[in-house]
CSV table of C-alpha atoms in Angstrom, one decimal:
chain,number,residue,atom,x,y,z
A,24,SER,CA,-30.0,51.3,-16.9
A,25,THR,CA,-33.7,50.4,-17.0
A,26,TYR,CA,-33.6,49.7,-20.6
A,27,PHE,CA,-33.1,45.9,-19.9
A,28,SER,CA,-35.6,45.9,-17.0
A,29,HIS,CA,-38.5,44.1,-18.4
A,30,SER,CA,-37.0,42.8,-21.8
A,31,LEU,CA,-36.4,39.4,-20.2
A,32,ALA,CA,-39.7,38.7,-18.5
A,33,ALA,CA,-42.0,39.6,-21.8
A,34,SER,CA,-39.8,37.5,-24.0
A,35,PRO,CA,-41.5,35.2,-26.3
A,36,ILE,CA,-39.9,32.1,-25.1
A,37,SER,CA,-41.4,31.4,-21.7
A,38,MET,CA,-41.1,28.6,-18.9
A,39,PRO,CA,-42.9,25.2,-19.7
A,40,LYS,CA,-45.8,24.7,-17.6
A,41,ASN,CA,-45.7,22.2,-15.3
A,42,LYS,CA,-48.3,19.5,-16.4
A,43,GLY,CA,-47.2,16.6,-14.5
A,44,LYS,CA,-48.1,15.4,-10.7
A,45,GLY,CA,-44.7,16.4,-9.3
A,46,GLY,CA,-41.1,14.5,-9.2
A,47,LYS,CA,-40.4,10.7,-8.3
A,48,ASN,CA,-40.5,11.6,-4.7
A,49,ARG,CA,-44.1,12.4,-5.0
A,50,ARG,CA,-44.7,8.6,-4.8
A,51,ARG,CA,-42.9,8.3,-1.5
A,52,GLY,CA,-45.8,8.6,1.3
A,53,LYS,CA,-48.4,6.7,-1.0
A,54,ASN,CA,-48.6,3.5,0.2
A,55,THR,CA,-51.3,1.8,-1.4
A,56,ASN,CA,-52.0,-1.7,-0.1
A,57,ASP,CA,-51.3,-0.4,3.7
A,58,GLY,CA,-52.7,-2.8,6.0
A,59,GLU,CA,-55.5,-4.4,3.6
A,60,LYS,CA,-55.9,-7.9,5.0
A,61,ARG,CA,-54.9,-10.0,2.0
A,62,GLU,CA,-55.1,-13.9,2.4
A,63,LEU,CA,-51.9,-15.9,3.6
A,64,VAL,CA,-50.4,-17.4,1.0
A,65,PHE,CA,-49.1,-21.0,1.6
A,66,LYS,CA,-46.1,-22.5,-0.2
A,67,GLU,CA,-46.9,-24.7,-3.0
A,68,GLU,CA,-44.8,-27.5,-4.9
A,69,GLY,CA,-41.3,-25.9,-5.8
A,70,GLN,CA,-41.7,-23.2,-3.1
A,71,GLU,CA,-40.0,-22.5,0.2
A,72,TYR,CA,-40.1,-20.2,2.8
A,73,ALA,CA,-37.1,-18.6,3.8
A,74,GLN,CA,-35.4,-15.8,6.3
A,75,VAL,CA,-33.2,-13.0,4.9
A,76,LEU,CA,-30.0,-13.2,6.0
A,77,ARG,CA,-28.3,-10.3,4.2
A,78,MET,CA,-28.8,-8.1,1.5
A,79,LEU,CA,-26.7,-8.0,-1.5
A,80,GLY,CA,-27.8,-5.2,-3.7
A,81,ASN,CA,-28.6,-5.3,-7.3
A,82,GLY,CA,-32.3,-7.0,-6.1
A,83,ARG,CA,-30.5,-9.8,-4.9
A,84,LEU,CA,-30.3,-11.2,-1.0
A,85,GLU,CA,-28.9,-14.4,0.7
A,86,ALA,CA,-31.6,-16.2,2.7
A,87,TYR,CA,-31.5,-19.1,4.9
A,88,CYS,CA,-34.3,-21.6,3.8
A,89,PHE,CA,-36.2,-23.3,6.2
A,90,ASP,CA,-35.1,-26.8,4.3
A,91,ASN,CA,-31.7,-26.0,5.9
A,92,VAL,CA,-30.2,-24.6,2.7
A,93,LYS,CA,-28.5,-21.4,2.4
A,94,ARG,CA,-29.6,-19.7,-1.0
A,95,LEU,CA,-29.1,-17.0,-2.9
A,96,CYS,CA,-32.1,-15.1,-4.1
A,97,HIS,CA,-33.3,-12.6,-6.8
A,98,ILE,CA,-36.1,-10.1,-5.8
A,99,ARG,CA,-38.7,-10.4,-8.5
A,100,GLY,CA,-39.5,-7.1,-10.6
A,101,LYS,CA,-43.2,-7.0,-9.1
A,102,LEU,CA,-41.4,-6.4,-5.5
A,103,ARG,CA,-38.5,-4.5,-6.2
A,104,LYS,CA,-39.3,-1.1,-6.2
A,105,LYS,CA,-42.5,-1.4,-4.1
A,106,VAL,CA,-41.9,-3.9,-1.3
A,107,TRP,CA,-38.9,-3.3,0.7
A,108,ILE,CA,-37.6,-6.3,2.2
A,109,ASN,CA,-35.1,-6.3,5.1
A,110,THR,CA,-32.5,-8.5,7.2
A,111,GLY,CA,-34.5,-11.1,9.0
A,112,ASP,CA,-37.9,-10.7,7.0
A,113,ILE,CA,-40.0,-14.0,6.3
A,114,VAL,CA,-39.9,-14.4,2.6
A,115,LEU,CA,-41.4,-17.0,0.1
A,116,LEU,CA,-39.2,-18.4,-2.5
A,117,GLY,CA,-39.5,-20.0,-6.1
A,118,LEU,CA,-37.1,-22.7,-5.9
A,119,ARG,CA,-35.2,-23.4,-9.4
A,120,ASP,CA,-35.4,-26.8,-10.5
A,121,TYR,CA,-32.2,-26.4,-12.5
A,122,GLN,CA,-30.3,-24.4,-9.7
A,123,ASP,CA,-30.6,-25.4,-6.3
A,124,GLU,CA,-28.7,-22.6,-5.1
A,125,LYS,CA,-30.5,-20.3,-6.7
A,126,ALA,CA,-34.2,-19.1,-5.7
A,127,ASP,CA,-36.6,-16.4,-6.4
A,128,VAL,CA,-38.3,-13.9,-3.9
A,129,ILE,CA,-41.9,-14.2,-4.9
A,130,MET,CA,-43.5,-12.4,-1.7
A,131,LYS,CA,-42.9,-11.0,1.6
A,132,TYR,CA,-44.3,-11.7,4.6
A,133,THR,CA,-45.4,-9.1,7.1
A,134,ALA,CA,-44.6,-10.2,11.2
A,135,ASP,CA,-48.2,-10.7,11.3
A,136,GLU,CA,-48.3,-13.0,8.8
A,137,ALA,CA,-45.3,-15.0,9.9
A,138,ARG,CA,-46.1,-15.2,13.2
A,139,ASN,CA,-49.9,-16.9,11.6
A,140,LEU,CA,-47.5,-19.2,9.2
A,141,LYS,CA,-45.5,-20.5,12.9
A,142,ALA,CA,-49.0,-20.8,14.2
A,143,TYR,CA,-50.2,-23.3,11.5
A,144,GLY,CA,-47.0,-25.0,12.0
A,145,GLU,CA,-45.8,-23.8,8.5
A,146,LEU,CA,-42.8,-22.3,9.8
A,147,PRO,CA,-40.2,-24.1,12.0
A,148,ASP,CA,-40.1,-23.0,15.8
A,149,THR,CA,-36.3,-21.8,15.2
A,150,ALA,CA,-37.8,-19.0,12.8
A,151,LYS,CA,-37.1,-16.1,14.6
A,152,ILE,CA,-40.0,-13.3,13.7
A,153,ASN,CA,-39.4,-10.5,15.8
A,154,GLU,CA,-38.3,-8.3,12.8
A,155,THR,CA,-35.2,-6.9,14.5
A,156,GLU,CA,-33.0,-10.0,15.3
A,157,ALA,CA,-32.3,-12.7,12.5
A,158,PHE,CA,-31.2,-15.9,14.1
A,159,ASN,CA,-29.5,-16.0,17.4
A,160,VAL,CA,-27.6,-13.1,17.2
A,161,ASP,CA,-26.4,-12.2,20.8
A,162,SER,CA,-27.0,-8.8,21.8
A,163,ASP,CA,-25.4,-8.9,25.0
A,164,ASP,CA,-22.0,-7.8,23.5
A,165,ASP,CA,-22.9,-4.4,22.0
A,166,GLU,CA,-21.1,-2.6,24.5
A,167,VAL,CA,-17.3,-1.8,24.4
A,168,ASP,CA,-15.8,-0.8,27.2
A,169,VAL,CA,-13.1,1.2,26.4
A,170,GLU,CA,-10.6,2.6,29.1
A,171,PHE,CA,-8.7,5.5,28.6
A,172,ASP,CA,-5.5,6.1,30.4
A,173,GLU,CA,-4.8,9.7,32.2
A,174,VAL,CA,-2.8,11.7,30.1
A,175,ASP,CA,-1.0,14.8,32.0
A,176,ASP,CA,1.7,16.2,29.5
A,177,ILE,CA,0.0,17.2,26.3
């Protein structure tokens, strides 16, 4: 039975050597632009600030612009994989002059940048920046009281 013991190890067809740097999960922990101070970008002609209402998938989202219009937005390719956008985030949109109901997300503001924009009067006071709650969601009806009847005979 020891006849076959080493024939596999010495076969000329060997496993390829790994020359890469690891799988796609390697890119996870590496956040290249972590916290470096970038210049605060103000809106220009044809741009508008907005708050993300909900994510739609396929790199699209619904955002409420601060000119009181709700628009369907598309996340541009540069941001799609790198910058994660969540509900309630403040984003800068490029408006489409041929479709008013659609826009493109140009950049996402961090909470600090959004607070600065608010301080400069760029954002209205109605903008809720505290990340978690978008707009005026009532947080007091989270608990649902469930009352169970006493059941004796099972």
